[in-house]
N, CA, C and O atoms as a GROMACS GRO file, in nm:
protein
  580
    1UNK      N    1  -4.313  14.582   8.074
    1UNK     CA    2  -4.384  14.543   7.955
    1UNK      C    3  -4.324  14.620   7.838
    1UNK      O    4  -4.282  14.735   7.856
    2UNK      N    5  -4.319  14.567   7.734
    2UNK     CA    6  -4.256  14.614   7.618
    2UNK      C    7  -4.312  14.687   7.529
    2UNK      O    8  -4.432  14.669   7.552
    3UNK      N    9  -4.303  14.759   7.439
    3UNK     CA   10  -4.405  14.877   7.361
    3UNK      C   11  -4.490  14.785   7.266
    3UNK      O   12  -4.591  14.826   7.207
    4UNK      N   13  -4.442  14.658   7.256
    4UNK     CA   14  -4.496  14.564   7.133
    4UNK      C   15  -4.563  14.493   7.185
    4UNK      O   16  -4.602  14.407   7.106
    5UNK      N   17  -4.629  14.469   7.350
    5UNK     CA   18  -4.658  14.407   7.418
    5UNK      C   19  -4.798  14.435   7.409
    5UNK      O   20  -4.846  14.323   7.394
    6UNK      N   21  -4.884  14.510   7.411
    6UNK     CA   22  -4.983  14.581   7.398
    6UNK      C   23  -5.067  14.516   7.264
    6UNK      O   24  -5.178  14.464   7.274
    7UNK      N   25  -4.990  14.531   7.132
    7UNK     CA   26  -5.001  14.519   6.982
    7UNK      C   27  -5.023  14.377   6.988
    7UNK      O   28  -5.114  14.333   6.918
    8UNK      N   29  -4.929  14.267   7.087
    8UNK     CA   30  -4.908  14.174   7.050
    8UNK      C   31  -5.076  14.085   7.127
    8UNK      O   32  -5.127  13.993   7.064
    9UNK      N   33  -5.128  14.127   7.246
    9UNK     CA   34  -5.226  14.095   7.295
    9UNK      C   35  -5.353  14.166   7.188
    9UNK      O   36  -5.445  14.108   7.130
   10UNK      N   37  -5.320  14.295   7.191
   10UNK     CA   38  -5.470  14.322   7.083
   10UNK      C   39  -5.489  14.290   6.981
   10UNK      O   40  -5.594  14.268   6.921
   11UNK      N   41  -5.334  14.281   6.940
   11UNK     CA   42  -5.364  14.260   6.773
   11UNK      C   43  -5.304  14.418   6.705
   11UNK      O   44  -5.204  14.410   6.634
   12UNK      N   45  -5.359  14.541   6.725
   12UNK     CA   46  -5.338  14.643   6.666
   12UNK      C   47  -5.363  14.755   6.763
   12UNK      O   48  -5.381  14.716   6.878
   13UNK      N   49  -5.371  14.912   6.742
   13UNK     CA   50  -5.424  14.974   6.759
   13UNK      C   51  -5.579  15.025   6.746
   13UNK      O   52  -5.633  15.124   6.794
   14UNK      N   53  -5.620  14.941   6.680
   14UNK     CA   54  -5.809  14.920   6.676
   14UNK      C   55  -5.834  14.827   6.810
   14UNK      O   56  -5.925  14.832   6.894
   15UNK      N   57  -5.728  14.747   6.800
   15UNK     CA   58  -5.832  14.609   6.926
   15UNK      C   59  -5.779  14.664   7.047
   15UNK      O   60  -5.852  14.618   7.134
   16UNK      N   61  -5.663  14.760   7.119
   16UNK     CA   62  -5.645  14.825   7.186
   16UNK      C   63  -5.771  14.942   7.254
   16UNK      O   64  -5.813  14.949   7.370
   17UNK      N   65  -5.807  15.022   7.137
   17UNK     CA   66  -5.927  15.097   7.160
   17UNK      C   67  -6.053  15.062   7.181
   17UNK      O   68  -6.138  15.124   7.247
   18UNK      N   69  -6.070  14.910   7.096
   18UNK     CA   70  -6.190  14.831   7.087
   18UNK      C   71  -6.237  14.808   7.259
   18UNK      O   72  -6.342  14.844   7.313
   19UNK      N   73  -6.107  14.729   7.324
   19UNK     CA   74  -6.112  14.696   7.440
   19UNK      C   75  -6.084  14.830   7.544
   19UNK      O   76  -6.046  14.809   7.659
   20UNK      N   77  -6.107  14.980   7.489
   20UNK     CA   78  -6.090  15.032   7.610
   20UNK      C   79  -6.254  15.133   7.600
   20UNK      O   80  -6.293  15.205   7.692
   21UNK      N   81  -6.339  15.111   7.447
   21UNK     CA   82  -6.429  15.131   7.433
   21UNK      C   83  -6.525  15.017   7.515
   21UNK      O   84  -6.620  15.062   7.578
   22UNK      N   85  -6.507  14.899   7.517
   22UNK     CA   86  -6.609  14.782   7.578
   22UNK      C   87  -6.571  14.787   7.689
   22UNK      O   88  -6.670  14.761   7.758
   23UNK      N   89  -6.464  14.809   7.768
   23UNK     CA   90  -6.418  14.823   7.943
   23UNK      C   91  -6.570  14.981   7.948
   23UNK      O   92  -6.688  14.985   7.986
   24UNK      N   93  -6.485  15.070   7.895
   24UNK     CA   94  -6.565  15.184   7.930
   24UNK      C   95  -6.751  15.183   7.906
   24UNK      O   96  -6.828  15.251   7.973
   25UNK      N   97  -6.791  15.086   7.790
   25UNK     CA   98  -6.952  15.071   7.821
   25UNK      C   99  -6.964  15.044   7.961
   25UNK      O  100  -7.010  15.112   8.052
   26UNK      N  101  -6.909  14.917   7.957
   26UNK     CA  102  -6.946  14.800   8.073
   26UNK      C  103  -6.918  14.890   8.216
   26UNK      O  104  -6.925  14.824   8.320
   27UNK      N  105  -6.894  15.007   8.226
   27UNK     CA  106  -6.851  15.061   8.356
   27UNK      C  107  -6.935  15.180   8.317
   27UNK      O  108  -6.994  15.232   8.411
   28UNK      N  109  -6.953  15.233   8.198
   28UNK     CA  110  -7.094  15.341   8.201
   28UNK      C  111  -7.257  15.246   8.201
   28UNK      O  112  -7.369  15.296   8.216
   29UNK      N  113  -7.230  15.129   8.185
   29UNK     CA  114  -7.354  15.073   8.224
   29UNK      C  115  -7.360  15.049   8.375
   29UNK      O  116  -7.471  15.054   8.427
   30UNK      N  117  -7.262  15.025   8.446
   30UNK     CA  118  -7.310  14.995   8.613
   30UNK      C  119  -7.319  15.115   8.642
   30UNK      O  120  -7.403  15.111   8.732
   31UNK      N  121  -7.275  15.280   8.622
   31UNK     CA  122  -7.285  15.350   8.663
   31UNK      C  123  -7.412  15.389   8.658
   31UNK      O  124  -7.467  15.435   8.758
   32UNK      N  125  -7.494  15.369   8.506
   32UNK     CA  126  -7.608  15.433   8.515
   32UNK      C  127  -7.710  15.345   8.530
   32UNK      O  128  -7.824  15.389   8.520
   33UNK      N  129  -7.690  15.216   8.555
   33UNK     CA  130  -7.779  15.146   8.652
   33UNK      C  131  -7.797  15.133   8.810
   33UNK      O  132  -7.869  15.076   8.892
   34UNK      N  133  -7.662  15.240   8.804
   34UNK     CA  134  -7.639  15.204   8.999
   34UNK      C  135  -7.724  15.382   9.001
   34UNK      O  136  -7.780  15.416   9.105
   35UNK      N  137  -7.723  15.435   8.933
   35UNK     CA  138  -7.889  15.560   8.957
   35UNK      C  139  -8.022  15.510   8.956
   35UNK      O  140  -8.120  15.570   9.000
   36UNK      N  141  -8.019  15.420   8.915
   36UNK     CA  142  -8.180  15.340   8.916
   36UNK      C  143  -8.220  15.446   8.826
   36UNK      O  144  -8.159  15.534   8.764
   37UNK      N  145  -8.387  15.398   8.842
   37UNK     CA  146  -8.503  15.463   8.677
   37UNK      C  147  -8.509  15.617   8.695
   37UNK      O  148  -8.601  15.665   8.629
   38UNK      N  149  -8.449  15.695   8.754
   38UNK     CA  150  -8.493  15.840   8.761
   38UNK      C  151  -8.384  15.881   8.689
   38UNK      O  152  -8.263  15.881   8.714
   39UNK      N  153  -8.484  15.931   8.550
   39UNK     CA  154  -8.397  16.006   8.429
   39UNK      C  155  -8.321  16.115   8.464
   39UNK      O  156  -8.226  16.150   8.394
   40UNK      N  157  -8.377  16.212   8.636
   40UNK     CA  158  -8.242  16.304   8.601
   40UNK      C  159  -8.130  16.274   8.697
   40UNK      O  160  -8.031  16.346   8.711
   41UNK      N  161  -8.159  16.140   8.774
   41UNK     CA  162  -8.022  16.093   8.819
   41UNK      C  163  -7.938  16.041   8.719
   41UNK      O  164  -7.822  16.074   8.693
   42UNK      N  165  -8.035  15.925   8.649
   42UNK     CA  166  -7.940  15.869   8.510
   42UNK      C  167  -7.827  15.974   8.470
   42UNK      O  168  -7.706  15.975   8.493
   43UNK      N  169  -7.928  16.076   8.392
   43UNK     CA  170  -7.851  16.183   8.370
   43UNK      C  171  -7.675  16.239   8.460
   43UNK      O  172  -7.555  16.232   8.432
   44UNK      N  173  -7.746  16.282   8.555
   44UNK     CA  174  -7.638  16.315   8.667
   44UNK      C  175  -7.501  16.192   8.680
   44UNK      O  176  -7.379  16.204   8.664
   45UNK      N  177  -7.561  16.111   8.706
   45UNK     CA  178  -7.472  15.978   8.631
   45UNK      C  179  -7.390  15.940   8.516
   45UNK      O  180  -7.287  15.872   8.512
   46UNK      N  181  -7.469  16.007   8.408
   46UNK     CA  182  -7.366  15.996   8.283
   46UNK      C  183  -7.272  16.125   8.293
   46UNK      O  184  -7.157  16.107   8.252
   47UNK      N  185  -7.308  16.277   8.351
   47UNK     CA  186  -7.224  16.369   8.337
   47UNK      C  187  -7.109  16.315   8.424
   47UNK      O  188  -7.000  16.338   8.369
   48UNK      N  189  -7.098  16.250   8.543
   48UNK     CA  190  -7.027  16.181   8.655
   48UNK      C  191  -6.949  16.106   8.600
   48UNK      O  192  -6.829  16.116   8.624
   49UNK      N  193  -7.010  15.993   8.492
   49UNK     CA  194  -6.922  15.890   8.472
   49UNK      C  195  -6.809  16.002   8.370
   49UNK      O  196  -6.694  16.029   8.406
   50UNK      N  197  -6.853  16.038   8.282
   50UNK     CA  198  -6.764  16.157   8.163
   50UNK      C  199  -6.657  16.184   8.228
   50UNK      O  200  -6.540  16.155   8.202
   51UNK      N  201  -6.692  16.230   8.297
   51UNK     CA  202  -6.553  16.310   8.399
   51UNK      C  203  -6.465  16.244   8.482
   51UNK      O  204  -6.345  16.259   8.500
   52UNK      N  205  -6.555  16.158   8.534
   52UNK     CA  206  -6.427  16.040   8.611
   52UNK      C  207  -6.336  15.962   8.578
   52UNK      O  208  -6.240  15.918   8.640
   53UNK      N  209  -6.411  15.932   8.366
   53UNK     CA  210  -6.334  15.855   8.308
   53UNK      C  211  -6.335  15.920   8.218
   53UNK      O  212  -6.407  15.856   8.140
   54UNK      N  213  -6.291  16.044   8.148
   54UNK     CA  214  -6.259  16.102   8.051
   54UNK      C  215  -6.190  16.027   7.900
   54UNK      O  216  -6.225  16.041   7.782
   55UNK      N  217  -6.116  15.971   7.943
   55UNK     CA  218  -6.078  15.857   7.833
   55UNK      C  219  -6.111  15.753   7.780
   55UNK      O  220  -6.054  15.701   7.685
   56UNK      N  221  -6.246  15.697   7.859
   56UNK     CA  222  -6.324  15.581   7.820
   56UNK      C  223  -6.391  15.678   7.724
   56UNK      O  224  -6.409  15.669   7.603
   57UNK      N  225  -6.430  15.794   7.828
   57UNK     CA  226  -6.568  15.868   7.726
   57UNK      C  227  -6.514  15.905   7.603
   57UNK      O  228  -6.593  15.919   7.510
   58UNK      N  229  -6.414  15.921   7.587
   58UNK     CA  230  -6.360  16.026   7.437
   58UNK      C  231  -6.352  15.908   7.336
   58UNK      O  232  -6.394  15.910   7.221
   59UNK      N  233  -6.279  15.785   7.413
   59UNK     CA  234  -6.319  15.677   7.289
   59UNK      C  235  -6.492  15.667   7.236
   59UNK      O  236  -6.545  15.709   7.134
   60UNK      N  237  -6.553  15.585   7.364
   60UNK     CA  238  -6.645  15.510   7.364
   60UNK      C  239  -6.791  15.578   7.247
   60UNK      O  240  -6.888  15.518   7.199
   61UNK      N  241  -6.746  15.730   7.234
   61UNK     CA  242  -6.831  15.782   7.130
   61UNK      C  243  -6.791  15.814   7.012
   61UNK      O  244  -6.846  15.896   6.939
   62UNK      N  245  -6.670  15.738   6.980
   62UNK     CA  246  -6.585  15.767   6.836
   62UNK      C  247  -6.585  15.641   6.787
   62UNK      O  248  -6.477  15.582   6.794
   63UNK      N  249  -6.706  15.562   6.724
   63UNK     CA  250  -6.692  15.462   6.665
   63UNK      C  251  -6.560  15.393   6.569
   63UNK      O  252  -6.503  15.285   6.554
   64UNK      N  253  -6.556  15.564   6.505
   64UNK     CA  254  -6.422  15.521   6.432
   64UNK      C  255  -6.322  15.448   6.444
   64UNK      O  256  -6.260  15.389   6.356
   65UNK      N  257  -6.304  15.453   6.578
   65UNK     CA  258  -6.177  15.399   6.642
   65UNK      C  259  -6.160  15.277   6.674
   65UNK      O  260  -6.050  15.238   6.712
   66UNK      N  261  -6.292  15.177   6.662
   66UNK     CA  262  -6.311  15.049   6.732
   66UNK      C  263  -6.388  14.943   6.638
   66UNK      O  264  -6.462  14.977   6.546
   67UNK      N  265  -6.358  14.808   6.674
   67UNK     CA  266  -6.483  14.770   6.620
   67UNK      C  267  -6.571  14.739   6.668
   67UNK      O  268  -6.580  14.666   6.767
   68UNK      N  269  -6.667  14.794   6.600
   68UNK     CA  270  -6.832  14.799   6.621
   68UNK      C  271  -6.902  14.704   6.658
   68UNK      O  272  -6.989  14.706   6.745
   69UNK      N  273  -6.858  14.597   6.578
   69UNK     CA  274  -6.908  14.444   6.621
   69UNK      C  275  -6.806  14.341   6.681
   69UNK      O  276  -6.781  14.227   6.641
   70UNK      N  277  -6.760  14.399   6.770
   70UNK     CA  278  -6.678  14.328   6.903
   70UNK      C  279  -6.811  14.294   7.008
   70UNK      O  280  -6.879  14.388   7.047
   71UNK      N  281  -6.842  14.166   7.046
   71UNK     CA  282  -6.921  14.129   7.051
   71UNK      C  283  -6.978  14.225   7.249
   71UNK      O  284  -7.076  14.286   7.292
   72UNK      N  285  -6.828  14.175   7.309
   72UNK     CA  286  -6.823  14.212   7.390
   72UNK      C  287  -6.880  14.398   7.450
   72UNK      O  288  -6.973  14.432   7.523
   73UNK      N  289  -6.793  14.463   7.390
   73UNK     CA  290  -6.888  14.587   7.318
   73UNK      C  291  -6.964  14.598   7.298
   73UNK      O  292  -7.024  14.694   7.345
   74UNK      N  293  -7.034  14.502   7.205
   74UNK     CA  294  -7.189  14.538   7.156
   74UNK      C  295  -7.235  14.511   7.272
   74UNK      O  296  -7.294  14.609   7.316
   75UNK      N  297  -7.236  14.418   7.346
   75UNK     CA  298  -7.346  14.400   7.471
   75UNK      C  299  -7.342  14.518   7.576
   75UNK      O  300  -7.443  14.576   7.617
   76UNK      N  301  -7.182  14.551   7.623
   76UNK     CA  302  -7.212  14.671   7.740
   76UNK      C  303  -7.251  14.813   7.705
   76UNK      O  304  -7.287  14.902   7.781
   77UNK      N  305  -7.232  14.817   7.544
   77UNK     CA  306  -7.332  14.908   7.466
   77UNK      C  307  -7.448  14.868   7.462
   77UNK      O  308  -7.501  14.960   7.400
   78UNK      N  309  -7.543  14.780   7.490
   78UNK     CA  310  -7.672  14.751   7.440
   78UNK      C  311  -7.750  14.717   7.592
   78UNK      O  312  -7.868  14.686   7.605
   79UNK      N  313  -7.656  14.731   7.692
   79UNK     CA  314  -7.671  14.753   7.880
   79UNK      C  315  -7.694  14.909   7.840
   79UNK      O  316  -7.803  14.950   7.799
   80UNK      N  317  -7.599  14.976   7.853
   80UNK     CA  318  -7.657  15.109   7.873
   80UNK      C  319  -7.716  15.187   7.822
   80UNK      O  320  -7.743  15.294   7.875
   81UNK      N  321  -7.763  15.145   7.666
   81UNK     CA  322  -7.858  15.235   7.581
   81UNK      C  323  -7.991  15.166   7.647
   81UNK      O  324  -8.085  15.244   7.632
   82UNK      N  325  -8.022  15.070   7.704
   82UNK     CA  326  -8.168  14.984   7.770
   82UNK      C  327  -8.163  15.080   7.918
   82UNK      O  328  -8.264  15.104   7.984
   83UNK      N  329  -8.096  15.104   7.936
   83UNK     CA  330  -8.114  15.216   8.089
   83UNK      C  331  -8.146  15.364   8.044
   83UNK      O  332  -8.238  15.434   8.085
   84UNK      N  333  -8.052  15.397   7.953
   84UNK     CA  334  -8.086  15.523   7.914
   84UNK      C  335  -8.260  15.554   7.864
   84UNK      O  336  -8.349  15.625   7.909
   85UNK      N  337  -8.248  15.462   7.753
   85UNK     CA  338  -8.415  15.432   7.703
   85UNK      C  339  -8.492  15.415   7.825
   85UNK      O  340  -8.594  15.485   7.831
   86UNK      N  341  -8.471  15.348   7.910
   86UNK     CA  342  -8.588  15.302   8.009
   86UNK      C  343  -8.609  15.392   8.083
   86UNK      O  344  -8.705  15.373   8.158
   87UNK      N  345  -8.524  15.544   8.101
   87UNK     CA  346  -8.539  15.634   8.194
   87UNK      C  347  -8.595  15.734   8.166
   87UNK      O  348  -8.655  15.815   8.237
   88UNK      N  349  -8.557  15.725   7.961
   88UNK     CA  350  -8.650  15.829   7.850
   88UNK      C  351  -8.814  15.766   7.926
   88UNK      O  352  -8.878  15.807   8.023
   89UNK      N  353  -8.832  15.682   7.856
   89UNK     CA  354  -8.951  15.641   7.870
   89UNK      C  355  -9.048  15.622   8.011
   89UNK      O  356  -9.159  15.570   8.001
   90UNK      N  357  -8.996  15.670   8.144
   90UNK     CA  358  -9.025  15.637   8.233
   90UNK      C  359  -9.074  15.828   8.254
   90UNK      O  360  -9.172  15.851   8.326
   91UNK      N  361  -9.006  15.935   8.194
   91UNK     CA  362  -9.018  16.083   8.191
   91UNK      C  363  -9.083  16.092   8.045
   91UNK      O  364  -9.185  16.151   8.081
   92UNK      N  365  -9.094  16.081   7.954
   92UNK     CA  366  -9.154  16.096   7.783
   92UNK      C  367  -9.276  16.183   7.832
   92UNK      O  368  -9.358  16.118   7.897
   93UNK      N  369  -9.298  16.282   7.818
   93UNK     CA  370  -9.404  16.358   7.831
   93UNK      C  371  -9.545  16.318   7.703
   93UNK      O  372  -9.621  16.411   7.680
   94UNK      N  373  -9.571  16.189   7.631
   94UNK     CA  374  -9.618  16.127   7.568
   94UNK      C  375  -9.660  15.993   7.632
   94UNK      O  376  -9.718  15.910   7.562
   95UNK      N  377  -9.640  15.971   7.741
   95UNK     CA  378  -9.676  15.893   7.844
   95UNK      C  379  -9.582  15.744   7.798
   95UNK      O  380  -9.637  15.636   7.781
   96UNK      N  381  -9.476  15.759   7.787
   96UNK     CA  382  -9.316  15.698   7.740
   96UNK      C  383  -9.296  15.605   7.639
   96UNK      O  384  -9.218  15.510   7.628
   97UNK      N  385  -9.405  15.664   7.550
   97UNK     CA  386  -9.372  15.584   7.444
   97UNK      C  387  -9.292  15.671   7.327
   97UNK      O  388  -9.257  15.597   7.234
   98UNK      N  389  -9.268  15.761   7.315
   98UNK     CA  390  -9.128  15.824   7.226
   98UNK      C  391  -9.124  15.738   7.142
   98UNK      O  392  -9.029  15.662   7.120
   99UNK      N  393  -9.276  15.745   7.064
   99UNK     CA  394  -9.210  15.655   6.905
   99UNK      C  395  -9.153  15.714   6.826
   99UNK      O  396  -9.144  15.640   6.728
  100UNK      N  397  -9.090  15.841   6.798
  100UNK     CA  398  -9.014  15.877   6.701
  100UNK      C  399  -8.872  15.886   6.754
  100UNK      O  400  -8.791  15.946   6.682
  101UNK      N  401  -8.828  15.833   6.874
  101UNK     CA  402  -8.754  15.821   6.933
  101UNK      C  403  -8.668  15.961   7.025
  101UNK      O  404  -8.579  15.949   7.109
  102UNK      N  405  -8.741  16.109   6.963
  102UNK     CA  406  -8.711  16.195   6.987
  102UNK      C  407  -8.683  16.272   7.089
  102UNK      O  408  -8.628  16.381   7.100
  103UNK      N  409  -8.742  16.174   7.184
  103UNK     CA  410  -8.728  16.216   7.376
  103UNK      C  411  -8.600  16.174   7.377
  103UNK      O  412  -8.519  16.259   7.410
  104UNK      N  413  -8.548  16.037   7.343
  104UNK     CA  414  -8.436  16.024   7.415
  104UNK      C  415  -8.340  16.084   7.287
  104UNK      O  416  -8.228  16.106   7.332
  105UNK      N  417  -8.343  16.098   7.229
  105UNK     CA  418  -8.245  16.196   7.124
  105UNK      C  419  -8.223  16.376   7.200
  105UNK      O  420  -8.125  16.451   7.197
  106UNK      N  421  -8.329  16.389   7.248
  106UNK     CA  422  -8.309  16.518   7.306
  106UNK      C  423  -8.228  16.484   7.456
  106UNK      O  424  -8.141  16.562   7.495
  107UNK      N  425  -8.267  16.355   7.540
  107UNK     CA  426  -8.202  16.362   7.678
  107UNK      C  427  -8.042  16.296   7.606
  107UNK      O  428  -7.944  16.366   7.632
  108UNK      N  429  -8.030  16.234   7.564
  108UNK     CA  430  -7.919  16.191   7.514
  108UNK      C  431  -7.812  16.340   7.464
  108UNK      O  432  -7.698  16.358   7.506
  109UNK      N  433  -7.865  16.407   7.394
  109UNK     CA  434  -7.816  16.543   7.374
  109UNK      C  435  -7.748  16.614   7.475
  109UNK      O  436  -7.629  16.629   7.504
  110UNK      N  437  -7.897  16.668   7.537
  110UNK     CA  438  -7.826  16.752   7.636
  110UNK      C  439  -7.716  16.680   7.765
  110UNK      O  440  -7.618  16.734   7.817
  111UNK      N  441  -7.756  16.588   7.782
  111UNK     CA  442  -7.652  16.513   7.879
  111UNK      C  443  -7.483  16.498   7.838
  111UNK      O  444  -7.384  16.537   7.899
  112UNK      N  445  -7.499  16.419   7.702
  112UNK     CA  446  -7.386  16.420   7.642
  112UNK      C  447  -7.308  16.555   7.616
  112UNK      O  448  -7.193  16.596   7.634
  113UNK      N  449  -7.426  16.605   7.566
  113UNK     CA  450  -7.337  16.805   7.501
  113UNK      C  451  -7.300  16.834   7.647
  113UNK      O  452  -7.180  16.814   7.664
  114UNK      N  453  -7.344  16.863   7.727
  114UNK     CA  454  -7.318  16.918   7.858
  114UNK      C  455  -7.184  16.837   7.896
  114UNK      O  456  -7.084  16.908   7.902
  115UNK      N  457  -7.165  16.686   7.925
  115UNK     CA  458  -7.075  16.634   7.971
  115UNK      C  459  -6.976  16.716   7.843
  115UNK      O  460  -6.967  16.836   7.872
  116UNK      N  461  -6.919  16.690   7.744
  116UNK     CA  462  -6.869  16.695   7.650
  116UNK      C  463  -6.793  16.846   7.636
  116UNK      O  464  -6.673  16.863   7.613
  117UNK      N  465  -6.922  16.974   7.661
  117UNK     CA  466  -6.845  17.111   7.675
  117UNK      C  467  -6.776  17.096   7.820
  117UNK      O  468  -6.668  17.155   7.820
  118UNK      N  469  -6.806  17.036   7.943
  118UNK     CA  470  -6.758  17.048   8.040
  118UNK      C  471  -6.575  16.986   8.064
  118UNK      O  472  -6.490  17.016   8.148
  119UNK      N  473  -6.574  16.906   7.966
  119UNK     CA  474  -6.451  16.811   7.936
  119UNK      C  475  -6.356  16.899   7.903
  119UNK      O  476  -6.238  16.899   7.938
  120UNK      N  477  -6.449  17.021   7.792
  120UNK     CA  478  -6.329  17.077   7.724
  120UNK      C  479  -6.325  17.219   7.738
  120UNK      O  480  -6.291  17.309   7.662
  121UNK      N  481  -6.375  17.213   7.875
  121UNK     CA  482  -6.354  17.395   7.917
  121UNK      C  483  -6.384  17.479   7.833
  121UNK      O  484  -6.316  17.580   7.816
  122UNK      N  485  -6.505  17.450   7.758
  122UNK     CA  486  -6.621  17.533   7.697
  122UNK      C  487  -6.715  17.650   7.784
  122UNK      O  488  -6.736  17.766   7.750
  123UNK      N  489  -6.750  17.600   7.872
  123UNK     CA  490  -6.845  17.627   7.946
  123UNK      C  491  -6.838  17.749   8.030
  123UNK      O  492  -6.721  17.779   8.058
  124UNK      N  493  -6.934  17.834   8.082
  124UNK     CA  494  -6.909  17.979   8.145
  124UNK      C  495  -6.833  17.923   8.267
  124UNK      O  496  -6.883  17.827   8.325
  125UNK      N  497  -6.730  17.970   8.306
  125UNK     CA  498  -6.647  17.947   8.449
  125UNK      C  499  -6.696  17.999   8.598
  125UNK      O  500  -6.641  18.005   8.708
  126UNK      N  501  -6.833  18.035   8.547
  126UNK     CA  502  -6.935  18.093   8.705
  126UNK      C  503  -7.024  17.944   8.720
  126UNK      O  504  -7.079  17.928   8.828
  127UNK      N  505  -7.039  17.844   8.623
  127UNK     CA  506  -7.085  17.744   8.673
  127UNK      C  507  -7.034  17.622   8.771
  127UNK      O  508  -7.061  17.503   8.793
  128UNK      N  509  -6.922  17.748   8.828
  128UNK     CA  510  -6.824  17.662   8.951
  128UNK      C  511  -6.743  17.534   8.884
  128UNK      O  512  -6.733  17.503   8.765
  129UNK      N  513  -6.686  17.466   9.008
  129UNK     CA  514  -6.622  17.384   8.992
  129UNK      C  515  -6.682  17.250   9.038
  129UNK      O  516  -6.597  17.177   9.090
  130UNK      N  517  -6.789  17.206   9.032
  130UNK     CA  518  -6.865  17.074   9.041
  130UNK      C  519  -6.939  17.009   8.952
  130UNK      O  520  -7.043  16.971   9.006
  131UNK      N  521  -6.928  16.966   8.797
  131UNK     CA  522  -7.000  16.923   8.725
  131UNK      C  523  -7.127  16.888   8.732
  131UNK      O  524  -7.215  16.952   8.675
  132UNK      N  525  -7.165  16.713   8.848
  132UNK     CA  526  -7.311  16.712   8.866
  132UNK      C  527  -7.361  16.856   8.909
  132UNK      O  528  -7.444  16.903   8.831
  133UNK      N  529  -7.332  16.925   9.000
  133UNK     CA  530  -7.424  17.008   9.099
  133UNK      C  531  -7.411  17.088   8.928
  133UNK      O  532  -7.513  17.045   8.874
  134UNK      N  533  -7.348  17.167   8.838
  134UNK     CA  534  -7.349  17.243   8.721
  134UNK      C  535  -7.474  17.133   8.651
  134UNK      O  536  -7.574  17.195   8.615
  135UNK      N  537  -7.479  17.015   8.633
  135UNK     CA  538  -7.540  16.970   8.550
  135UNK      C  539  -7.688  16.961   8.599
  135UNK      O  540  -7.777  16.969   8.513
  136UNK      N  541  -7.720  16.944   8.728
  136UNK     CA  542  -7.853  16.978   8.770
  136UNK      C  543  -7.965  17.050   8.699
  136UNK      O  544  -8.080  17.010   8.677
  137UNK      N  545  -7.918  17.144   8.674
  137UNK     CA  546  -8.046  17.264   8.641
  137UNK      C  547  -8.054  17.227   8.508
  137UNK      O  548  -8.163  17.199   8.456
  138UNK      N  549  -7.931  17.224   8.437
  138UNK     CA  550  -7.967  17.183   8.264
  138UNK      C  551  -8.066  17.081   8.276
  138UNK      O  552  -8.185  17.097   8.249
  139UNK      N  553  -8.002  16.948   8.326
  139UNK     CA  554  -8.055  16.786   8.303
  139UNK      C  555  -8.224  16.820   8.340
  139UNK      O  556  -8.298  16.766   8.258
  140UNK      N  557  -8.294  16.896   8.442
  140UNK     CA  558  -8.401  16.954   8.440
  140UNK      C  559  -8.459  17.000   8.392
  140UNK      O  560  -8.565  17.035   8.444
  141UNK      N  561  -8.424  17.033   8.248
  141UNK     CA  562  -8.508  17.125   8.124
  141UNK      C  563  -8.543  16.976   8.052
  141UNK      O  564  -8.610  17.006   7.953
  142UNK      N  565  -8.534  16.885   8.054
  142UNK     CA  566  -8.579  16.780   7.936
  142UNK      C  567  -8.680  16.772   7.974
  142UNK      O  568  -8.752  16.790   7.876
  143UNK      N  569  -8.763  16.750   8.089
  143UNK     CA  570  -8.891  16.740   8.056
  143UNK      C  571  -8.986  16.789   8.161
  143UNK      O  572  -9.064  16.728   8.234
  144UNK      N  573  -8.954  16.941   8.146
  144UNK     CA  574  -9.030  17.020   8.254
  144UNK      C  575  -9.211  16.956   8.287
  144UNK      O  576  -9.290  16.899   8.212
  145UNK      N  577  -9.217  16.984   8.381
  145UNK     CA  578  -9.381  16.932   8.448
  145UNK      C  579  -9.454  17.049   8.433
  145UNK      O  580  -9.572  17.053   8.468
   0.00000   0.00000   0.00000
């Protein structure tokens, strides 16, 4: 394949990223539907998917890079924010209605920040070498019982 080969199917370097941002929803949505409704598997799931696909993830949260209203995109984005939400709301210590939306702004946080320092060798190096099993105990502070 030729270096112009790429350009010539996407179009550019936006529809290149566009399509490796909408591959990467559509594969962080089966992942965190294949955890079913328990928010700290979800969880455990998104730190999992981060790491397995490091390069979906580094796009897929840099809007910049893509377009936004690629239709295709918008939907496997609008799959996995309905799982994420549904797992807020299934834990919401408000009995899951999070109308200020602030439960899942906080699980969304720590999941993401956690995946995110772990990517980039932030993180204390005594939290071993296993991400989920590292991400356990954090993903457990969102909504202590």
């Amino acid at each position: 394949m030729s270096h112009a080969a790429p350009a010539h199917h996407f179009g550019d370097k936006t529809g290149v990223l566009t399509a490796v941002a909408a591959e990467g929803y559509a594969r962080f949505a089966d992942a965190l539907e294949a955890a079913g409704d328990d928010l700290h598997d979800t969880g455990l799931a998104y730190v999992r998917f981060a790491v397995d696909h490091p390069a979906h993830f580094a796009v897929m949260f840099r809007p910049q890079l893509y377009r936004t209203d690629d239709p295709e995109l918008a939907a496997a984005r609008a799959r996995a924010d309905a799982v994420l939400t549904r797992g807020v709301r299934g834990a919401a210590p408000d009995g899951g209605r999070d109308a200020d939306g602030s439960a899942a702004l906080a699980a969304w946080s720590i999941v993401h920040g956690f995946a995110d320092l772990w990517l980039s060798g932030a993180l204390p190096a005594d939290l071993g070498d296993d991400p989920v099993a590292a991400a356990g105990p954090i993903i457990g502070h969102l909504f202590p019982g």
